[in-house]
Coordinates of C-alpha atoms in Angstrom, one line a residue:
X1 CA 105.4 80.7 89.5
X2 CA 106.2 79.2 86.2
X3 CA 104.1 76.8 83.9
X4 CA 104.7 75.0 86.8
X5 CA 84.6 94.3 93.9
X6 CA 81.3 94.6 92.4
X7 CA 81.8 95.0 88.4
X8 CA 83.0 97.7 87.5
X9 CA 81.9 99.9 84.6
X10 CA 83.5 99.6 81.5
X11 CA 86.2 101.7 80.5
X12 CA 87.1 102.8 77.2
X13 CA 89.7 102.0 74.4
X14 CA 91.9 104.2 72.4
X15 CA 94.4 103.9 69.8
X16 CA 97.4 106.0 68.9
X17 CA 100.9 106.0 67.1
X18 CA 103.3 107.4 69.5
X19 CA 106.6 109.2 68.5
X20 CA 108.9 106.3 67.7
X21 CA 106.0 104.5 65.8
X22 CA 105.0 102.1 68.1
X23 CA 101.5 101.1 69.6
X24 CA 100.0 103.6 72.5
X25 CA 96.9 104.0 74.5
X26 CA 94.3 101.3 75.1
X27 CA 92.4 100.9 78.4
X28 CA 92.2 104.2 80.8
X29 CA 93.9 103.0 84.3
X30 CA 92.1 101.6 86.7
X31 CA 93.1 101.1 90.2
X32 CA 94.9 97.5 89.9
X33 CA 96.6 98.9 86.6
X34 CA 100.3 98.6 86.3
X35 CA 100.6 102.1 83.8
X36 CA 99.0 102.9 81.1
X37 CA 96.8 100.3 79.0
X38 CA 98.4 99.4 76.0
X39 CA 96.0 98.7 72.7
X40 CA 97.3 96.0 70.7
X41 CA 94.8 96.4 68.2
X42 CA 96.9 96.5 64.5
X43 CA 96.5 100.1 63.4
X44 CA 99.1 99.4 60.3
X45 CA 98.2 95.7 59.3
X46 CA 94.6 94.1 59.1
X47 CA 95.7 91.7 61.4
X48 CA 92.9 91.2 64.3
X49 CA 93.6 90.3 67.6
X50 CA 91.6 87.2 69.7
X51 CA 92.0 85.8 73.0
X52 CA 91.2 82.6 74.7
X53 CA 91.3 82.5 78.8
X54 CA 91.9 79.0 79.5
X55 CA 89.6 78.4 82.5
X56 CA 89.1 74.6 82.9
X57 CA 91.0 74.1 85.4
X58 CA 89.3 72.1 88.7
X59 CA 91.4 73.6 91.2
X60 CA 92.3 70.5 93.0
X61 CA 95.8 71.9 94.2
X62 CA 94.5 74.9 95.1
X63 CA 92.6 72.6 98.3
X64 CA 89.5 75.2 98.0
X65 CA 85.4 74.2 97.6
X66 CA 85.5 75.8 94.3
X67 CA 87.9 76.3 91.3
X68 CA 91.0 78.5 92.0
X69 CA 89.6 81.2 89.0
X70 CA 86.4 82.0 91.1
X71 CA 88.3 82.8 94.7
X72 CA 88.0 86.7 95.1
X73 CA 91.8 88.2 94.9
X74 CA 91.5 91.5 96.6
X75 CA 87.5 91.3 96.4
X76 CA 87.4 90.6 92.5
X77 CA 87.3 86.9 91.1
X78 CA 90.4 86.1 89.6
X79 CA 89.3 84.3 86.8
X80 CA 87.5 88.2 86.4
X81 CA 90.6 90.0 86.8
X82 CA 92.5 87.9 83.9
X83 CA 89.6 88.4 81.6
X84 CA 89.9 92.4 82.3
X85 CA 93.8 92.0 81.7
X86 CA 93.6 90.8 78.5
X87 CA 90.2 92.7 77.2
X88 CA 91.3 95.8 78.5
X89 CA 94.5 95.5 76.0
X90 CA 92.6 95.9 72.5
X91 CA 91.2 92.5 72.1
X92 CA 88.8 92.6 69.0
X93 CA 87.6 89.1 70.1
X94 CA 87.8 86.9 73.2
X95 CA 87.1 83.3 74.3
X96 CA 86.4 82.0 77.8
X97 CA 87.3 78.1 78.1
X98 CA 85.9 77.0 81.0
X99 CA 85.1 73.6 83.3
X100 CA 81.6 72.3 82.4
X101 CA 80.9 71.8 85.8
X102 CA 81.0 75.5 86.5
X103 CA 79.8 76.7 83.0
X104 CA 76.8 78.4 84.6
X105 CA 78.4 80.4 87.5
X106 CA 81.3 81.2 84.6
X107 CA 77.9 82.8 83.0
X108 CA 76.8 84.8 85.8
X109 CA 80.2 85.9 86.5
X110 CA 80.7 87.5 83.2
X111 CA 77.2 89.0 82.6
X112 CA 77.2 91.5 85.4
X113 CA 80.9 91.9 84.7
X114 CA 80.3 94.9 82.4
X115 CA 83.4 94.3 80.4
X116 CA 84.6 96.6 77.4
X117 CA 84.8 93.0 75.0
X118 CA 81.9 91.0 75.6
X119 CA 83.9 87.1 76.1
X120 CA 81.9 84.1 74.1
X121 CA 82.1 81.4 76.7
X122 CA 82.8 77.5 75.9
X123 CA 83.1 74.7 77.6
X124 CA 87.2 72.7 78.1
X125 CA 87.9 69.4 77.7
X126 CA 89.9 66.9 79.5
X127 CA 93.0 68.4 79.0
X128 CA 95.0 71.7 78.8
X129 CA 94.8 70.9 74.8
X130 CA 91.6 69.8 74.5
X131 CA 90.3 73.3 76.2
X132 CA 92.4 75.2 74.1
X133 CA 91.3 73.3 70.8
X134 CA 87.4 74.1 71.9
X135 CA 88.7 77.6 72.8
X136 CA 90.2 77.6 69.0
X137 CA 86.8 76.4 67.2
X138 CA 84.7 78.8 69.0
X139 CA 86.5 81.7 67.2
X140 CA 84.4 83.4 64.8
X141 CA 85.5 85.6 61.8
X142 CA 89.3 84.6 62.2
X143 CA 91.7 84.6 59.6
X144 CA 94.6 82.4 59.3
X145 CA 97.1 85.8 59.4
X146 CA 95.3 86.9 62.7
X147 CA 96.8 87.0 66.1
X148 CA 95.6 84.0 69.0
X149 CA 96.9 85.1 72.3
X150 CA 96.5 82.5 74.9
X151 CA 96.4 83.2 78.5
X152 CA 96.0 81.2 81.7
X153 CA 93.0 82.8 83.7
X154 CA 95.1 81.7 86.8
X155 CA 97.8 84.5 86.0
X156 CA 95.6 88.1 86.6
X157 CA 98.5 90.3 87.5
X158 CA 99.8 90.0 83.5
X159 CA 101.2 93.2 82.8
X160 CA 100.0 95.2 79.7
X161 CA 103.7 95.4 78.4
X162 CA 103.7 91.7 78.8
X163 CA 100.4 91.2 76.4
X164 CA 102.5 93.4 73.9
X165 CA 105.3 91.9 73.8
X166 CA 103.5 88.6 73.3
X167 CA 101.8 90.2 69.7
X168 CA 104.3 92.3 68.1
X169 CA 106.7 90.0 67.0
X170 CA 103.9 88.8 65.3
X171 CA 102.4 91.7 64.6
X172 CA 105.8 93.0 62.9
X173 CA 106.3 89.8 61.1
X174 CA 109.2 88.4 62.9
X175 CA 107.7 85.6 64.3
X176 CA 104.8 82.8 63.7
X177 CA 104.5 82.6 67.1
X178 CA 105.7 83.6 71.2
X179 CA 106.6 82.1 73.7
X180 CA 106.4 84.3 77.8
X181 CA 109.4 83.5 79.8
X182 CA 111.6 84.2 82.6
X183 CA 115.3 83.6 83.8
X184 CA 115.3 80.8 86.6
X185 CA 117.1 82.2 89.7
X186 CA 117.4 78.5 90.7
X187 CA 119.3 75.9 89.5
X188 CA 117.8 73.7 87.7
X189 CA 118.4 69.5 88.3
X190 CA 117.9 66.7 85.8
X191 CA 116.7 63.9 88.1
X192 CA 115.8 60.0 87.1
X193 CA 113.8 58.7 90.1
X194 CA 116.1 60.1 93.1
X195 CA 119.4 59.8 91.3
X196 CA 120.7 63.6 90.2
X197 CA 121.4 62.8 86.7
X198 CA 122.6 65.9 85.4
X199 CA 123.0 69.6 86.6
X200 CA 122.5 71.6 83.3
X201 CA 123.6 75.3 82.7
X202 CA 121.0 77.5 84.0
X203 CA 121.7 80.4 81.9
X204 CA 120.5 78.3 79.1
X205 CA 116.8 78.0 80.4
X206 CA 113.5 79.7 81.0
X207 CA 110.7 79.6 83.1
X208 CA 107.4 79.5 80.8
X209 CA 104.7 82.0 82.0
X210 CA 101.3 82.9 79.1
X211 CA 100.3 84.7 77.2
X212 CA 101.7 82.2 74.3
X213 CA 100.5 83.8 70.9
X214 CA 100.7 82.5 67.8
X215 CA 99.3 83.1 64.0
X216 CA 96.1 81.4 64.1
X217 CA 96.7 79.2 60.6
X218 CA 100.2 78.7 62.5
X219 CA 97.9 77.3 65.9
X220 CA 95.3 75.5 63.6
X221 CA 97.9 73.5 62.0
X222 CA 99.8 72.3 65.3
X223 CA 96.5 71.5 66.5
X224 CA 95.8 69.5 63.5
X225 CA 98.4 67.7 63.4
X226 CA 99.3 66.8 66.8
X227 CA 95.1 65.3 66.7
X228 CA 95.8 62.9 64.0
X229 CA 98.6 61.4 66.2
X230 CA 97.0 61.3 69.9
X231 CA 99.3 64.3 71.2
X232 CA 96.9 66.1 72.9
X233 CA 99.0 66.4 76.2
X234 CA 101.2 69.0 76.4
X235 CA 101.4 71.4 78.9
X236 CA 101.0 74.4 76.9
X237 CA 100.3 75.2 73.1
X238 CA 103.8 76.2 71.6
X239 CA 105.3 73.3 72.4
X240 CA 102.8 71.5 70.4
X241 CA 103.7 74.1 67.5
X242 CA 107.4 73.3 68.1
X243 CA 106.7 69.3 67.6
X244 CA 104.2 69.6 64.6
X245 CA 105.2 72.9 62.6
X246 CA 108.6 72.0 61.6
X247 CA 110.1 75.7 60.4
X248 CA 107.6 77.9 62.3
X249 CA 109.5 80.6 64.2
X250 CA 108.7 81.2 67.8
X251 CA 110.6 83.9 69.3
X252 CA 110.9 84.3 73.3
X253 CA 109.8 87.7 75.1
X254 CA 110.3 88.0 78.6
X255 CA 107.8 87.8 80.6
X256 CA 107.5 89.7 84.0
X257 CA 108.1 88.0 87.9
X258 CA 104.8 89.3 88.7
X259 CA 103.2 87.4 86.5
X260 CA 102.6 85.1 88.7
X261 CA 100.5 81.4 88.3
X262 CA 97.8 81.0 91.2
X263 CA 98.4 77.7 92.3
X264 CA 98.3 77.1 95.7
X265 CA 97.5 79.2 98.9
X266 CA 100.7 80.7 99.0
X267 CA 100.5 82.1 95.6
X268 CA 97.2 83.7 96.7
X269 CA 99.2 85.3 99.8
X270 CA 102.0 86.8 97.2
X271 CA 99.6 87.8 94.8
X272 CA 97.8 89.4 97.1
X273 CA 101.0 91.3 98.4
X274 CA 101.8 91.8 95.0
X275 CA 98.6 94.2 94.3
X276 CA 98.6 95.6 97.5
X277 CA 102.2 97.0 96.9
X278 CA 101.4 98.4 93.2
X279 CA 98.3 99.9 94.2
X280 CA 99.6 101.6 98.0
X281 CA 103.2 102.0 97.4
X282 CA 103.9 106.2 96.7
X283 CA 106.0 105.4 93.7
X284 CA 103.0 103.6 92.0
X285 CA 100.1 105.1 93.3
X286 CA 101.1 109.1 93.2
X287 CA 97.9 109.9 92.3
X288 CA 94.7 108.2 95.1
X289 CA 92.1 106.7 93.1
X290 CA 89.5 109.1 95.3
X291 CA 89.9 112.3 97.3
X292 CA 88.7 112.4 100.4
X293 CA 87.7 116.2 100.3
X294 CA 84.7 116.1 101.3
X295 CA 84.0 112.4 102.3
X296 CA 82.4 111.6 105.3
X297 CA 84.5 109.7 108.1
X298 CA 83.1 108.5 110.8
X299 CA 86.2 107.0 113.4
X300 CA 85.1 104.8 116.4
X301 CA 87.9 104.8 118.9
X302 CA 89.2 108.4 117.3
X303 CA 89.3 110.0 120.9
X304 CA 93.0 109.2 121.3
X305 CA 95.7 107.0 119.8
X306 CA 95.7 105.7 116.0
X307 CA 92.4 106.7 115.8
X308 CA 92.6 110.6 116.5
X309 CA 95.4 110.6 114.1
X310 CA 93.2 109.2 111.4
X311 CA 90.2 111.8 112.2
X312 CA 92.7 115.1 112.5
X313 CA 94.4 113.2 108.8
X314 CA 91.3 112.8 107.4
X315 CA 90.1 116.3 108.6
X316 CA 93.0 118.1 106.9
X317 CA 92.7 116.7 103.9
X318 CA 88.8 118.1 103.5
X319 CA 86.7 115.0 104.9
X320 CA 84.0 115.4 106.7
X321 CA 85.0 113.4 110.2
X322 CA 82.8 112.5 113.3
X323 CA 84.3 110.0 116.1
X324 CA 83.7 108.3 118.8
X325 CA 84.9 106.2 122.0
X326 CA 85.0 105.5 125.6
X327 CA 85.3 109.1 126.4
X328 CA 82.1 110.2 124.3
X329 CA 80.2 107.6 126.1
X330 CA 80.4 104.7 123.6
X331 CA 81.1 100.8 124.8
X332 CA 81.8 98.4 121.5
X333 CA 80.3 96.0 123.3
X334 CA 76.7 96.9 123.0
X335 CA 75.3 96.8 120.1
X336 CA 72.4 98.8 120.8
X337 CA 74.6 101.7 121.7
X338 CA 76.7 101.1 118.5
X339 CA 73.6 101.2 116.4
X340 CA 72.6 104.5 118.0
X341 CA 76.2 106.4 118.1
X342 CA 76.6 105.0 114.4
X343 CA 73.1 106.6 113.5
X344 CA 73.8 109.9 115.0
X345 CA 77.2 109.9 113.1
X346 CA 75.1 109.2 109.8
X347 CA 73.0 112.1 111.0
X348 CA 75.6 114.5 111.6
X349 CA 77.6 113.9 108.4
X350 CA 74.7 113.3 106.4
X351 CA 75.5 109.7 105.3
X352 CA 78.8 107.3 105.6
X353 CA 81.5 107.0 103.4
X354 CA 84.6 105.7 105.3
X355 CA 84.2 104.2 108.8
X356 CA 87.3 103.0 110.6
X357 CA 87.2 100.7 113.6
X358 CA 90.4 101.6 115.5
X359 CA 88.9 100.5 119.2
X360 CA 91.1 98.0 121.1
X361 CA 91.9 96.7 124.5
X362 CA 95.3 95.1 125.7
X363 CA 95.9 93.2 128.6
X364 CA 99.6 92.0 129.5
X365 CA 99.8 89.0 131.5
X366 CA 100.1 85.4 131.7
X367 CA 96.6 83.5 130.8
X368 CA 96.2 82.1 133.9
X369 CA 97.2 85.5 135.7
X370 CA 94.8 87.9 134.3
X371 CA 91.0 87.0 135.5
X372 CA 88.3 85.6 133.4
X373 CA 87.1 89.6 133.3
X374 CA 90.3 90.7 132.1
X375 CA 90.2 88.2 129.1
X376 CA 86.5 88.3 127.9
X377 CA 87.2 92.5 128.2
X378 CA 90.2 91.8 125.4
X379 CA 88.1 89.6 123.1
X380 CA 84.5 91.1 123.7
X381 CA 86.0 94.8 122.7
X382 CA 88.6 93.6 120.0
X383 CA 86.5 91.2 118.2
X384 CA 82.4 91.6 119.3
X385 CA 83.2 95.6 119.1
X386 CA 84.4 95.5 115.7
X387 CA 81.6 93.3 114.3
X388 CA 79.4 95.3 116.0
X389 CA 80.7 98.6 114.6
X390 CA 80.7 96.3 111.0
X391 CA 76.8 95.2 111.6
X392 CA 75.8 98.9 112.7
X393 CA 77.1 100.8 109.6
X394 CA 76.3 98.3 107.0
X395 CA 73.7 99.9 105.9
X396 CA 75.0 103.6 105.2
X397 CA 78.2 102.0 103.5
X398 CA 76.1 100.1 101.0
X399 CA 74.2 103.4 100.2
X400 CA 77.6 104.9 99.5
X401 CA 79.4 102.1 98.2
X402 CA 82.3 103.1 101.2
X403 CA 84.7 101.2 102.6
X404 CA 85.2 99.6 106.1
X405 CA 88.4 99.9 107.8
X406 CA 89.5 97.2 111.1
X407 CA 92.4 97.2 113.1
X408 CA 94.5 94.6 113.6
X409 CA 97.9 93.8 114.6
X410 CA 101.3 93.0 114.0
X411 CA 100.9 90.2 116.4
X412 CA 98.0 88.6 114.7
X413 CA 100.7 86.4 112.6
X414 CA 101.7 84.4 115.7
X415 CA 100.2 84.0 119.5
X416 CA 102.5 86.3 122.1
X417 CA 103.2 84.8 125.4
X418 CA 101.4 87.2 128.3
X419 CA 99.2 89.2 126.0
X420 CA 97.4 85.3 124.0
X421 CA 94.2 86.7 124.3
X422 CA 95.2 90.0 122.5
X423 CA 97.0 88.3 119.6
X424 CA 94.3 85.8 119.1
X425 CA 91.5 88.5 118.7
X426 CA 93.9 90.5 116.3
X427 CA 94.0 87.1 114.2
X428 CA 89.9 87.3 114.7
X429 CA 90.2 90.7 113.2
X430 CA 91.6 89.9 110.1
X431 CA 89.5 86.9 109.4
X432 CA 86.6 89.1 110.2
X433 CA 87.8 91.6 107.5
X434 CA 88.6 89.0 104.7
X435 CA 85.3 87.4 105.4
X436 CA 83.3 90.9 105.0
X437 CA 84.9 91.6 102.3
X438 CA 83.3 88.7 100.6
X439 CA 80.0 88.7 102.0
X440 CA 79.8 92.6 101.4
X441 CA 81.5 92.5 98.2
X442 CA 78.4 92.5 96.3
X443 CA 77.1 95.2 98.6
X444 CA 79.7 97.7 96.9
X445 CA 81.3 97.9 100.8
X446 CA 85.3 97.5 100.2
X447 CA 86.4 96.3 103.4
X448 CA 90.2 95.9 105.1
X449 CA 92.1 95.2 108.2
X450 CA 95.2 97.9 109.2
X451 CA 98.4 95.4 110.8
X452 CA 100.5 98.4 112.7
X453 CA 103.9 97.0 114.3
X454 CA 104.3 98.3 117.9
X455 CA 102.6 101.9 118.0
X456 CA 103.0 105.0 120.5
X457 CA 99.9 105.8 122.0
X458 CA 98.1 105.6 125.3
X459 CA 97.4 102.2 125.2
X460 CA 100.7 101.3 124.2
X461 CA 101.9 103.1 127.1
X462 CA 99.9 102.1 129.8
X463 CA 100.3 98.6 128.7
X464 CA 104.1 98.8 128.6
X465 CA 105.0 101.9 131.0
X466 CA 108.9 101.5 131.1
X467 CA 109.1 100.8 127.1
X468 CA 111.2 103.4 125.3
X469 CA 109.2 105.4 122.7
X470 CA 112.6 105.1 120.4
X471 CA 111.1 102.7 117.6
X472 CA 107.6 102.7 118.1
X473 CA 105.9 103.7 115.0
X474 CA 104.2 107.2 115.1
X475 CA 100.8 107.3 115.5
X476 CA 100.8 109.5 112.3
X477 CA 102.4 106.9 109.8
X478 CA 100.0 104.5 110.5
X479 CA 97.1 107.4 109.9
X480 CA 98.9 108.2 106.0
X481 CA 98.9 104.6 105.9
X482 CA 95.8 103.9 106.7
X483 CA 93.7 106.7 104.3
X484 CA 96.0 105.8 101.1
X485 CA 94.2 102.4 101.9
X486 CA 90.3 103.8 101.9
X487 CA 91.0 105.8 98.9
X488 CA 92.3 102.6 97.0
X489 CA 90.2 100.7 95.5
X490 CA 91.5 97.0 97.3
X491 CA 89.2 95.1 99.7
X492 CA 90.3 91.8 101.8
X493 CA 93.6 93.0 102.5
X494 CA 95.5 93.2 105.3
X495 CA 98.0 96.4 105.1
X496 CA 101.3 96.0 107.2
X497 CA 102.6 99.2 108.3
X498 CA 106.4 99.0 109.8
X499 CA 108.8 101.8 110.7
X500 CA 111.6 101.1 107.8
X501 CA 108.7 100.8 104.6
X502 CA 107.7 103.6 102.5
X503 CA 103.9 103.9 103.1
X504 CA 101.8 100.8 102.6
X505 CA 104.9 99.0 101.4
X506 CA 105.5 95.3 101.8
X507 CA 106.7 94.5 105.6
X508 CA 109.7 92.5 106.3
X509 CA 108.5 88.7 107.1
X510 CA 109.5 88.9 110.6
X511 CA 107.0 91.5 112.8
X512 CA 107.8 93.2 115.2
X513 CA 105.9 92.5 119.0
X514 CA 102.4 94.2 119.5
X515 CA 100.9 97.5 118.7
X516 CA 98.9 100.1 120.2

């Protein structure tokens, strides 16, 4: 973590004083917001404020077919998402550095991107330096007493406190340049091959994080200089500034733990934690992004269970809510029928907003007890019934630009003994979601899988007849649960829901068996 959706339209900037005399305003919220936006644009000096994104990187830890920036983090690019970070803070110019090899889809990205700063886009060098020198030239209109913030487009989750406090000591004159860091909760080891050489003090260091900003004649000059001697190698800007400005001052901020740097896999599983808990979690998200007075739900397995919870929910918050299952006459497993049932639903409703997929089948047994009817039943209903359902109201959800809601489960993280084939098409469930979500992304469909821990409902029960219902998790929860998620904004998450969490919280690591 340390150095170590279709576009969306833009949203406009404002600038105030507040009451103490600092900097307000700036970007209206959007869903992914942390609070407020904050403009950074000098209101009291003629200092102008210009941004590189450092996008060069190739990726290569990262293990995907493409660059880390251009894998969709909660349906949205992330390489997008830093660039809307940073413009959405009062940038009067920005810079895009990014890998020639990928200049073109960096282009295509950006045009349809609709973003409140239009980014000039340039191509990085070899190194981290050599980008950020390109990045540097490609400013136009800069003065030296401007402000250069400098951000890795592999860390979108930058708070807009974090952008400030990266400018105003500059801003106020206190400082020629910043430095983003964060306390180290572990201790840190001097090594020389495999021999511990020395165990310094750990209160004494920081983890480095970006933005680094700096006074652009105070940037130029490092650069500069550190050119005409062959250091071009550093791992981030102020420490070239440190070894070829001799006096400059560069002040630490702290930075913020969120502010994480997309690496590897698991950094893409915590960041994607990360903005599922500030967008679902009832302290951050008070107010839903969209009502769904009005909206027309349409829930396939809503005759019982978690899925009549979510249609009577729904209902009594003014949607519009039609549903369907086995006891309306509807098999998953034939797509013909799905098309028709999903049609008539359309019909009735007069379009689709929000479908949810809640239809399931659980089988307890050992693998080689249950018969080859038993199994296919499980994985033919859990997995064919929710593509089906997917396939069939396409369509209607593109016109609306709705979401698509699948059920998975708490077992999906691990195979169970005497229910495999159930767990394994739960796993199928969410990579189904995750993989509509990106197909469908450019459709305007947001789509999502629901992870309940073990549920009390009908299924539930006849699966497990002498469990007690002390601990399940209401059918109800998982319903509040579920709509907070279709009126978000996220797509290509998976939403744990446990007893002990406020609603759409993180889960503990360890799940609980099943669900129902």
């Amino acid at each position: 973590m340390g150095r170590s959706r279709p576009a969306r339209k833009p949203r406009r900037t404002s600038v105030a004083r507040s009451a103490t005399g600092g900097l307000t305003g700036g970007a209206c919220p959007g869903p992914d917001d942390t609070g407020p936006g904050l403009a950074l644009r000098a209101i009291l000096s003629p200092m102008r404020v210009h941004a590189l994104v450092l996008a060069g990187g190739s990726g290569d830890r990262f293990g995907a077919e493409m660059p880390k920036q251009f894998v969709r983090l909660a349906g949205e690019p992330i390489l997008l998402r830093s660039i809307r970070a940073i413009a959405g803070a009062g940038i009067d110019q920005l810079v895009v550095v990014t890998h020639p090899s990928w200049l073109e889809e960096t282009r295509a990205l950006l045009a349809d991107a609709a973003l409140v700063v239009q980014p000039a886009i340039v191509v990085g060098g070899t190194t981290r330096n050599e980008s950020t020198r390109n990045g540097l030239a490609a400013l136009t209109g800069a003065a030296d007493d401007d402000i250069v913030v400098i951000h890795d487009a592999v860390r979108p989750l930058v708070p807009a406190e974090v952008i400030l406090r990266s400018i105003e000591p500059i801003m106020s004159g206190r400082a020629d340049a910043t430095d983003t860091v964060i306390p180290s909760a572990d201790t840190l080891v001097v090594v020389e091959g495999d021999v511990v050489a020395e165990i310094p003090e750990r209160a004494r260091y920081r983890r480095g994080q970006t933005p680094q900003s700096f006074r652009k004649g105070i940037i130029d000059r490092a650069y500069r200089e550190a050119a005409a001697v062959g250091d071009l190698s550093a791992t981030d800007d102020c420490s070239l500034v440190l070894r070829h400005v001799p006096g400059a001052r560069i002040v630490a901020v702290p930075g913020d733990e969120v502010n994480l740097k997309i690496t590897t896999r698991t950094d893409m599983v915590l960041a994607d934690r990360m903005i599922q808990m500030r967008t679902l979690s009832a302290a951050a998200d008070p107010k839903p992004t969209r009502s769904l007075h009005g909206a027309r739900v349409y829930v396939v397995g809503g005759t019982n269970g978690i899925g009549q919870a979510i249609a009577e929910l729904a209902a009594e918050e003014g949607a519009k809510v039609a549903v369907d299952g086995r006891r309306t006459g509807l098999d998953v497993r034939d797509y013909p029928a799905v098309e028709a049932h999903v049609a008539a639903a359309s019909g009735r409703l007069g379009g689709l907003d929000h479908v949810v997929c809640t239809a399931g089948v659980l089988r307890v047994g050992k693998a080689m007890d249950l018969t080859a009817a038993d199994l296919a039943e499980v994985i033919d209903v859990n997995v064919a019934g929710s593509l089906n359902v997917a396939r069939a109201a396409h369509d209607a959800l593109s016109e609306s630009r709705g979401s698509l809601t699948l059920f998975a489960s708490s077992s999906f993280t691990l195979g169970r003994p005497n229910y495999v084939a159930y767990s394994a098409s739960k796993a199928a469930v969410v990579n189904l979601a995750q993989g509509l979500a990106d197909e469908w992304a450019d459709d305007g469909i947001r789509v999502n899988a629901v992870s309940p821990e073990r549920t009390d409902t009908p299924m539930r029960r006849r699966a497990f007849p002498g469990e007690s219902p002390i601990g399940l998790l209401p059918a109800r929860d998982v319903a509040v649960a579920t709509l907070r998620l279709i009126r978000s904004d996220l797509t290509g998450q998976v939403l744990d829901v446990r007893r002990h969490d406020g609603v759409g919280q993180a889960a503990p690591a360890a799940a609980p068996i099943g669900q129902a």
